[in-house]
Amino acid sequence: MEPAANPGKDLVELELTVENVESALHQLYYDPELEHKNLAQKWLTQAQASAQAWQFCWALLSPDKLPEIQFFGASTLHTKISHHWGDLPTDQHQSLRMQLLSHILRFSSGPKMVLTRLCVAVASLALNLIPQAWPQPVADMVRVFQPEKPEAEGGVAGSAVGAEQDPHARCLALLELFTVLPEEFHSSRLAQARRNQLREALAGEWAVLCPLLRQLLQSQDSPNPVKERVLRCLSSWVGLDVPLGESQGLVQDCFTALTNPELFDTAVETIVNAISQPDCQRYTDALVNFMPLVLGLHDQLKAAAQDGDMETSHGICRIAVALGETHSRVLLEQVEHWQEYLALVNMILFCTGIPGHYPVSETTSSLTLTFWYTLQDDILSFEEEKQAVYLQVYRPVYFQLVDVLLQKSHYPSQEEYASWSSDDKEQFRIYRVDISDTLMYVYEMLGAELLSNLYDRLGRLLMDPEQSSVWQDTEALLFGFQSIAETIDVNYSDVIPGLIGLIPRINISNVLLADTVMYTIGSLAEWLADHPVMLSGILPMVLQGLAKAELSVSSVSTLKRICRECRQDLSPYVHDIMTVSQDVLVKEIHKSSQCMWLMQALGFLLSALPGEEILGRLHSLITPHVQRLDTLAQQEPNPSNKPSVIHILGMLSSLFTTLDVNKQADSLEGAAPGRSTPSQTTHNPIVVVLQQVFPLIQNILSKWLDDSDVVEAVCGLFEKSVRTLLHDFGPMVAQLNEMLGQIYSAFPQASALDLTRQMVHIFAGEEHHMLSIKGLIEVLTTTTLTIFEQGPRDHPDIAESFMQLHAQILKRKPDLYLSDHLDVKALFYCGILSLKFPETPTVKSASLFFTEMLPRCKDMSPVGEVLQRDGMLLVETILQAVGGGSPRSLTEHFSEVLFSLNRHCPALLSQWMKETLQTPGFPSAQVSMEQKDTFSQQLLREQSNKRHVKDIVKEFSLQCRGLQGTGYSADY
C-alpha cells in the first residue's frame, strides 16, 4: 500500500473510498511525520462518522486485508452501532446482526484483536435491540455457533469458511462474545431507565448462559483456553449482580480450577469477583457452602508458604479475605457454623503472619489488614450480651494478631536491610504504618490489657539476663507502644511510668532501634507534661540522639514535641537543651528542614522563660547565624552562597513562628488580660532582634533584589513574625512598609503583596499604622497596574496575590477605596483580566475580589460608578468563561460573582444579561436562545441560595459545551 504523494494536502480533499481509507491508515501507522499522522487520524475519525462508513467497513474486513485494516473496519462498525444507531433503518437491524455474527465466525481463528472488536460491536448491537427486538440473545448466539448443521442458519455459519472444522475456535469466539457483553453494558453511556431495563433483561439471560458455562468447565474435553474463557465470562457477568443462588454451582466448580497452574490466576480473580458482590449477602446458604471450599485450600496455602510460592499464597489469601471480610457480619450471625468461621478467621491470621519479610519475600500479609478492622467493627456493633459471647471467642485471636503483627514489623538484619532497594524500604515503611494503624484500632477491643501485655514482654527482655533478645524484638515492642500512644490517650495507663523507667536501659547503638526509641518518647510527650518529674531520665537520651546525624528526623521531632508540650517544666533543662542545640546547629549536623524544626522547638522553649532571660538566650542562639549572614552579605551574590542565605533566614522564621511570649502569658494568667498592647514600654524580644538585624536584611536585599527566592525568604521572615506578634509588631510597621515599597518598585514579587495583606488584616483598626500601610498600598498598586498594562500573563502569582490583597482591603479597610490615589476603574479592569487566567488560584482570587467589591457598590461612589460604567464587561467576561472560555473546574468561582451581582445590583444584572445573551452564538453556538432565556430567568430568580446558583451555572456551562446529559455531567 503506497502513501499519498502529499499526504497532508491530499487528505483534506480525499473521497471516502476503501482505497483512501487504506491509504490514510498507512499514513497513520507508518508515516514518520507526526503532523501527517495527526491529519490522518482526524480524517479517519471523520470517515467513521460519515454515512458511507456503513458500507466501506465491510470491505475493510475482507480476508485479504492486513490485520490493522481489518481492525479499523471492526472498530468502525462498533462506532457506527454505538454512536450512530439512529442512522440505520429498522428493517436493516436483522441483516446487520446476521452479517456481524457471520464475520465473528470467520474471524474465530484470529486475528484476536479483530475478533474482539467484532464481538464488542455485536455487544453494542445487542444493547440497542434487547429486549424488544432481540428477546433471546444468548440462545440465538449459541444456535449460530453450533458446529453441527451449518446450513441451518441460512448460510450464516456456512459462510465462515473452515470455521466449522475448529469447534474450539468457535467455542472461544462465542465465549468472547458473552464476555464482552456485560463489559460493553458497563462502559456504555445509558439513561438510568434504559440501564435498569437492560440489567434486568441480561440477568434473565444468565439462566440460559450459566448451565452452558458450567458444562464447559466440567467437561474433560474442554481445553485450558476454553476453561479460562469460561472463568473470564463468569467474572464479567457477576458484575451485573446476577443472583448468586443461580451461580453457586458454577462458582463452586471454579475452586477445582485452582489446582490447575494454568488456570489458577484467572480462577482466583473469578472467585473473588463472584463472592465480593454486595448482593451476595442475600444468599446466606451459598456463602456458608463456600466456607468448606475455602478452608479446603488451607493445605495448599501452607505448602505454598513453605515453598516460597508467593503467587499461590497471594491468590488463596485473596479468596479467604474476600469471603471473610465482605460477609463477616452475615457469617458471624450463622451461629451454628461458628467453628467454620473461626477456622476461616484463623486461616486469614495465618495469611497475616505468613513467613518472610514484606515486600521482598512475601506480599500476602498486607491484603489481610483491613479484614481485622471489619471483623472488629462487626463484633462491637452487636448488642452487649451478644457482643460478650463473641469477645470471648475472638479476643484471644486478636491477642494472637498483635503477636503476629509485631513479628511482621520486625526489621531484617542490618546486612539484609542494606541490600534492599529504596523502593522496597519505602514499601516496608508504609507497611509498618499500616500495622501501626491496625494496632491502634485493635486497642479498642483489647484495651489496657494490651499495654500491660506489651510492657510485661518488654520488661522481661530488658531486665532478665537469661533473655537473649535481638534488637528487633525490643524495637517491635516499642513500635507497638508508639502505635497506640500516638493516637490513644494513655495518660491514665498504669504501665507508662514503668515504660519511661525502662527506656533509658535500652542500648541505642542500633540506628533503627534508636529511631523507634525517639519516636516512642515523642508519642509520650503529653504524658510527660503531666508527669514532669520523669523528664530527667528521658531528656538526656533525646539530647544524645540530637548529636547524631543518622537520628536527625526522629530526635529533632521528639525534642520539638517535648518543648511544645512540656515547655513550662523545662526550666531546669534549658541550659542543656540550648547548649546541645546550638552546638549541632553550628556544626551543621542536620539537614535544612530539621534545622527549621529545631528552631521551632527552641522557640517553644524560650517562650516559657522569664521575660528578662529570653532576650539573652535569644541573642546567644542567633548570634552565630546572624554573623554568618553578615559575612554572606559582604560577598557578591552567587549560586553557592544563596542556599546559606535562605537557610539562615528560614531558621529565624521558624524560631519566630513559635516564640510567642504573649500566648505563654495567656496560658499562665488564665482569666487575666493576656494580649500585649502596642503601648507597652518594653518591646517584644522578636521586635528587638528584628530591629537589630534590619540593616543587615536591607543589605541582603540590596544585593539579592532580583532573586525571588531570597526576597520570598525575607518576606517569609516578617510574615511569620507578624503572625506571631500580631499588634506587638507595631514598632516595625513603618520601617517594613518603607522597605517593601522600595523592593516592590524595583522588582515586583508576590511575596511582598502577601506580607502587605497580612498587615492590612492585623492593623486595619489602628489608624496611626494604617497611614503608612496606605502609602505602601498605593505604591504596590501603581507598580502592579504597570505590570497589567504591559501584559500580566507571565505573572499569575502576582495577579493572584494582588487580587487577594485588594479583597482583604475591601473586607477590612474599604474606605481606602475613597482615596484619590487609588484608581478603582483600573483595579476593576485588573480583576477582569485576572478572571481570564487559566490558573485556578488566580481566578479564585479575582472572584473573591469581586465578591468583596460588589457589596460596596451602593455605599462607595467610586465602586458604584465603575460598576455602572463597566459592569456589563464583567458579566460578558464571566459568561464567556462559563460558556467554554475557561476550564469547567472554574465554573464554581464564576457562579459566586454572578450570585453577588444578583444580590447587590439585580436590576443592572438583568439588563446586562439580556444585552449580552442576545448576541448570536454567545457565549456558545451550542445553546439556543430559549436555553439562554431559561438560564437568565433561573439565575435572576435566585438571590439567596448560593448552592442553587452554582447548580444553575454548572448546568448552563455543560449546555454551552455540548456535555449536558453525558457522563461528564454526572462527574462534574
mmCIF file with all atom_site columns, N, CA and C in Angstrom, residues 379-411:
data_model
loop_
_atom_site.group_PDB
_atom_site.id
_atom_site.type_symbol
_atom_site.label_atom_id
_atom_site.label_alt_id
_atom_site.label_comp_id
_atom_site.label_asym_id
_atom_site.label_entity_id
_atom_site.label_seq_id
_atom_site.pdbx_PDB_ins_code
_atom_site.Cartn_x
_atom_site.Cartn_y
_atom_site.Cartn_z
_atom_site.occupancy
_atom_site.B_iso_or_equiv
_atom_site.pdbx_formal_charge
_atom_site.auth_seq_id
_atom_site.auth_comp_id
_atom_site.auth_asym_id
_atom_site.auth_atom_id
_atom_site.pdbx_PDB_model_num
ATOM 1  N N  . ILE A 1 379 ? -18.148 -7.172  65.342 1.00 0.00 ? 379 ILE A N  1
ATOM 2  C CA . ILE A 1 379 ? -18.312 -7.751  66.686 1.00 0.00 ? 379 ILE A CA 1
ATOM 3  C C  . ILE A 1 379 ? -18.785 -6.693  67.670 1.00 0.00 ? 379 ILE A C  1
ATOM 4  N N  . LEU A 1 380 ? -18.158 -5.512  67.615 1.00 0.00 ? 380 LEU A N  1
ATOM 5  C CA . LEU A 1 380 ? -18.505 -4.458  68.586 1.00 0.00 ? 380 LEU A CA 1
ATOM 6  C C  . LEU A 1 380 ? -19.833 -3.784  68.265 1.00 0.00 ? 380 LEU A C  1
ATOM 7  N N  . SER A 1 381 ? -20.429 -4.090  67.103 1.00 0.00 ? 381 SER A N  1
ATOM 8  C CA . SER A 1 381 ? -21.727 -3.493  66.768 1.00 0.00 ? 381 SER A CA 1
ATOM 9  C C  . SER A 1 381 ? -22.896 -4.295  67.323 1.00 0.00 ? 381 SER A C  1
ATOM 10 N N  . PHE A 1 382 ? -22.613 -5.515  67.811 1.00 0.00 ? 382 PHE A N  1
ATOM 11 C CA . PHE A 1 382 ? -23.693 -6.315  68.393 1.00 0.00 ? 382 PHE A CA 1
ATOM 12 C C  . PHE A 1 382 ? -24.113 -5.739  69.739 1.00 0.00 ? 382 PHE A C  1
ATOM 13 N N  . GLU A 1 383 ? -25.336 -6.098  70.152 1.00 0.00 ? 383 GLU A N  1
ATOM 14 C CA . GLU A 1 383 ? -25.775 -5.646  71.477 1.00 0.00 ? 383 GLU A CA 1
ATOM 15 C C  . GLU A 1 383 ? -24.906 -6.310  72.542 1.00 0.00 ? 383 GLU A C  1
ATOM 16 N N  . GLU A 1 384 ? -24.915 -5.726  73.736 1.00 0.00 ? 384 GLU A N  1
ATOM 17 C CA . GLU A 1 384 ? -23.922 -6.045  74.759 1.00 0.00 ? 384 GLU A CA 1
ATOM 18 C C  . GLU A 1 384 ? -23.825 -7.533  75.083 1.00 0.00 ? 384 GLU A C  1
ATOM 19 N N  . GLU A 1 385 ? -24.969 -8.185  75.239 1.00 0.00 ? 385 GLU A N  1
ATOM 20 C CA . GLU A 1 385 ? -24.955 -9.591  75.643 1.00 0.00 ? 385 GLU A CA 1
ATOM 21 C C  . GLU A 1 385 ? -24.349 -10.473 74.548 1.00 0.00 ? 385 GLU A C  1
ATOM 22 N N  . LYS A 1 386 ? -24.766 -10.216 73.325 1.00 0.00 ? 386 LYS A N  1
ATOM 23 C CA . LYS A 1 386 ? -24.263 -10.992 72.186 1.00 0.00 ? 386 LYS A CA 1
ATOM 24 C C  . LYS A 1 386 ? -22.776 -10.681 71.964 1.00 0.00 ? 386 LYS A C  1
ATOM 25 N N  . GLN A 1 387 ? -22.427 -9.406  72.151 1.00 0.00 ? 387 GLN A N  1
ATOM 26 C CA . GLN A 1 387 ? -21.039 -8.979  71.963 1.00 0.00 ? 387 GLN A CA 1
ATOM 27 C C  . GLN A 1 387 ? -20.115 -9.717  72.918 1.00 0.00 ? 387 GLN A C  1
ATOM 28 N N  . ALA A 1 388 ? -20.569 -9.899  74.170 1.00 0.00 ? 388 ALA A N  1
ATOM 29 C CA . ALA A 1 388 ? -19.745 -10.559 75.184 1.00 0.00 ? 388 ALA A CA 1
ATOM 30 C C  . ALA A 1 388 ? -19.395 -11.985 74.758 1.00 0.00 ? 388 ALA A C  1
ATOM 31 N N  . VAL A 1 389 ? -20.358 -12.672 74.120 1.00 0.00 ? 389 VAL A N  1
ATOM 32 C CA . VAL A 1 389 ? -20.112 -14.048 73.664 1.00 0.00 ? 389 VAL A CA 1
ATOM 33 C C  . VAL A 1 389 ? -19.047 -14.061 72.571 1.00 0.00 ? 389 VAL A C  1
ATOM 34 N N  . TYR A 1 390 ? -19.190 -13.146 71.620 1.00 0.00 ? 390 TYR A N  1
ATOM 35 C CA . TYR A 1 390 ? -18.224 -13.090 70.520 1.00 0.00 ? 390 TYR A CA 1
ATOM 36 C C  . TYR A 1 390 ? -16.840 -12.673 71.008 1.00 0.00 ? 390 TYR A C  1
ATOM 37 N N  . LEU A 1 391 ? -16.788 -11.759 71.983 1.00 0.00 ? 391 LEU A N  1
ATOM 38 C CA . LEU A 1 391 ? -15.493 -11.322 72.509 1.00 0.00 ? 391 LEU A CA 1
ATOM 39 C C  . LEU A 1 391 ? -14.772 -12.477 73.187 1.00 0.00 ? 391 LEU A C  1
ATOM 40 N N  . GLN A 1 392 ? -15.546 -13.335 73.836 1.00 0.00 ? 392 GLN A N  1
ATOM 41 C CA . GLN A 1 392 ? -14.940 -14.488 74.500 1.00 0.00 ? 392 GLN A CA 1
ATOM 42 C C  . GLN A 1 392 ? -14.225 -15.384 73.484 1.00 0.00 ? 392 GLN A C  1
ATOM 43 N N  . VAL A 1 393 ? -14.792 -15.465 72.278 1.00 0.00 ? 393 VAL A N  1
ATOM 44 C CA . VAL A 1 393 ? -14.206 -16.305 71.230 1.00 0.00 ? 393 VAL A CA 1
ATOM 45 C C  . VAL A 1 393 ? -13.052 -15.586 70.532 1.00 0.00 ? 393 VAL A C  1
ATOM 46 N N  . TYR A 1 394 ? -13.236 -14.291 70.254 1.00 0.00 ? 394 TYR A N  1
ATOM 47 C CA . TYR A 1 394 ? -12.325 -13.608 69.336 1.00 0.00 ? 394 TYR A CA 1
ATOM 48 C C  . TYR A 1 394 ? -11.240 -12.761 69.997 1.00 0.00 ? 394 TYR A C  1
ATOM 49 N N  . ARG A 1 395 ? -11.388 -12.410 71.299 1.00 0.00 ? 395 ARG A N  1
ATOM 50 C CA . ARG A 1 395 ? -10.307 -11.653 71.945 1.00 0.00 ? 395 ARG A CA 1
ATOM 51 C C  . ARG A 1 395 ? -8.979  -12.420 71.919 1.00 0.00 ? 395 ARG A C  1
ATOM 52 N N  . PRO A 1 396 ? -8.988  -13.745 72.218 1.00 0.00 ? 396 PRO A N  1
ATOM 53 C CA . PRO A 1 396 ? -7.711  -14.483 72.116 1.00 0.00 ? 396 PRO A CA 1
ATOM 54 C C  . PRO A 1 396 ? -7.111  -14.428 70.709 1.00 0.00 ? 396 PRO A C  1
ATOM 55 N N  . VAL A 1 397 ? -7.980  -14.449 69.693 1.00 0.00 ? 397 VAL A N  1
ATOM 56 C CA . VAL A 1 397 ? -7.482  -14.358 68.314 1.00 0.00 ? 397 VAL A CA 1
ATOM 57 C C  . VAL A 1 397 ? -6.794  -13.007 68.100 1.00 0.00 ? 397 VAL A C  1
ATOM 58 N N  . TYR A 1 398 ? -7.385  -11.946 68.652 1.00 0.00 ? 398 TYR A N  1
ATOM 59 C CA . TYR A 1 398 ? -6.805  -10.612 68.474 1.00 0.00 ? 398 TYR A CA 1
ATOM 60 C C  . TYR A 1 398 ? -5.497  -10.453 69.250 1.00 0.00 ? 398 TYR A C  1
ATOM 61 N N  . PHE A 1 399 ? -5.374  -11.134 70.389 1.00 0.00 ? 399 PHE A N  1
ATOM 62 C CA . PHE A 1 399 ? -4.077  -11.107 71.080 1.00 0.00 ? 399 PHE A CA 1
ATOM 63 C C  . PHE A 1 399 ? -3.015  -11.833 70.246 1.00 0.00 ? 399 PHE A C  1
ATOM 64 N N  . GLN A 1 400 ? -3.426  -12.928 69.605 1.00 0.00 ? 400 GLN A N  1
ATOM 65 C CA . GLN A 1 400 ? -2.503  -13.609 68.686 1.00 0.00 ? 400 GLN A CA 1
ATOM 66 C C  . GLN A 1 400 ? -2.147  -12.675 67.520 1.00 0.00 ? 400 GLN A C  1
ATOM 67 N N  . LEU A 1 401 ? -3.144  -11.924 67.056 1.00 0.00 ? 401 LEU A N  1
ATOM 68 C CA . LEU A 1 401 ? -2.922  -10.995 65.958 1.00 0.00 ? 401 LEU A CA 1
ATOM 69 C C  . LEU A 1 401 ? -1.847  -9.967  66.325 1.00 0.00 ? 401 LEU A C  1
ATOM 70 N N  . VAL A 1 402 ? -1.912  -9.452  67.553 1.00 0.00 ? 402 VAL A N  1
ATOM 71 C CA . VAL A 1 402 ? -0.907  -8.470  67.984 1.00 0.00 ? 402 VAL A CA 1
ATOM 72 C C  . VAL A 1 402 ? 0.483   -9.082  67.911 1.00 0.00 ? 402 VAL A C  1
ATOM 73 N N  . ASP A 1 403 ? 0.629   -10.328 68.391 1.00 0.00 ? 403 ASP A N  1
ATOM 74 C CA . ASP A 1 403 ? 1.933   -11.001 68.324 1.00 0.00 ? 403 ASP A CA 1
ATOM 75 C C  . ASP A 1 403 ? 2.402   -11.131 66.876 1.00 0.00 ? 403 ASP A C  1
ATOM 76 N N  . VAL A 1 404 ? 1.459   -11.521 66.013 1.00 0.00 ? 404 VAL A N  1
ATOM 77 C CA . VAL A 1 404 ? 1.793   -11.706 64.595 1.00 0.00 ? 404 VAL A CA 1
ATOM 78 C C  . VAL A 1 404 ? 2.225   -10.381 63.971 1.00 0.00 ? 404 VAL A C  1
ATOM 79 N N  . LEU A 1 405 ? 1.465   -9.310  64.242 1.00 0.00 ? 405 LEU A N  1
ATOM 80 C CA . LEU A 1 405 ? 1.769   -8.000  63.653 1.00 0.00 ? 405 LEU A CA 1
ATOM 81 C C  . LEU A 1 405 ? 3.121   -7.480  64.120 1.00 0.00 ? 405 LEU A C  1
ATOM 82 N N  . LEU A 1 406 ? 3.418   -7.676  65.407 1.00 0.00 ? 406 LEU A N  1
ATOM 83 C CA . LEU A 1 406 ? 4.721   -7.227  65.907 1.00 0.00 ? 406 LEU A CA 1
ATOM 84 C C  . LEU A 1 406 ? 5.846   -8.024  65.246 1.00 0.00 ? 406 LEU A C  1
ATOM 85 N N  . GLN A 1 407 ? 5.608   -9.318  65.057 1.00 0.00 ? 407 GLN A N  1
ATOM 86 C CA . GLN A 1 407 ? 6.614   -10.133 64.379 1.00 0.00 ? 407 GLN A CA 1
ATOM 87 C C  . GLN A 1 407 ? 6.817   -9.666  62.946 1.00 0.00 ? 407 GLN A C  1
ATOM 88 N N  . LYS A 1 408 ? 5.701   -9.328  62.259 1.00 0.00 ? 408 LYS A N  1
ATOM 89 C CA . LYS A 1 408 ? 5.787   -8.883  60.859 1.00 0.00 ? 408 LYS A CA 1
ATOM 90 C C  . LYS A 1 408 ? 6.433   -7.501  60.747 1.00 0.00 ? 408 LYS A C  1
ATOM 91 N N  . SER A 1 409 ? 6.404   -6.737  61.831 1.00 0.00 ? 409 SER A N  1
ATOM 92 C CA . SER A 1 409 ? 7.007   -5.394  61.784 1.00 0.00 ? 409 SER A CA 1
ATOM 93 C C  . SER A 1 409 ? 8.517   -5.443  62.002 1.00 0.00 ? 409 SER A C  1
ATOM 94 N N  . HIS A 1 410 ? 9.059   -6.619  62.334 1.00 0.00 ? 410 HIS A N  1
ATOM 95 C CA . HIS A 1 410 ? 10.494  -6.756  62.566 1.00 0.00 ? 410 HIS A CA 1
ATOM 96 C C  . HIS A 1 410 ? 11.299  -6.328  61.346 1.00 0.00 ? 410 HIS A C  1
ATOM 97 N N  . TYR A 1 411 ? 12.327  -5.547  61.591 1.00 0.00 ? 411 TYR A N  1
ATOM 98 C CA . TYR A 1 411 ? 13.295  -5.264  60.538 1.00 0.00 ? 411 TYR A CA 1
ATOM 99 C C  . TYR A 1 411 ? 14.115  -6.532  60.260 1.00 0.00 ? 411 TYR A C  1
#
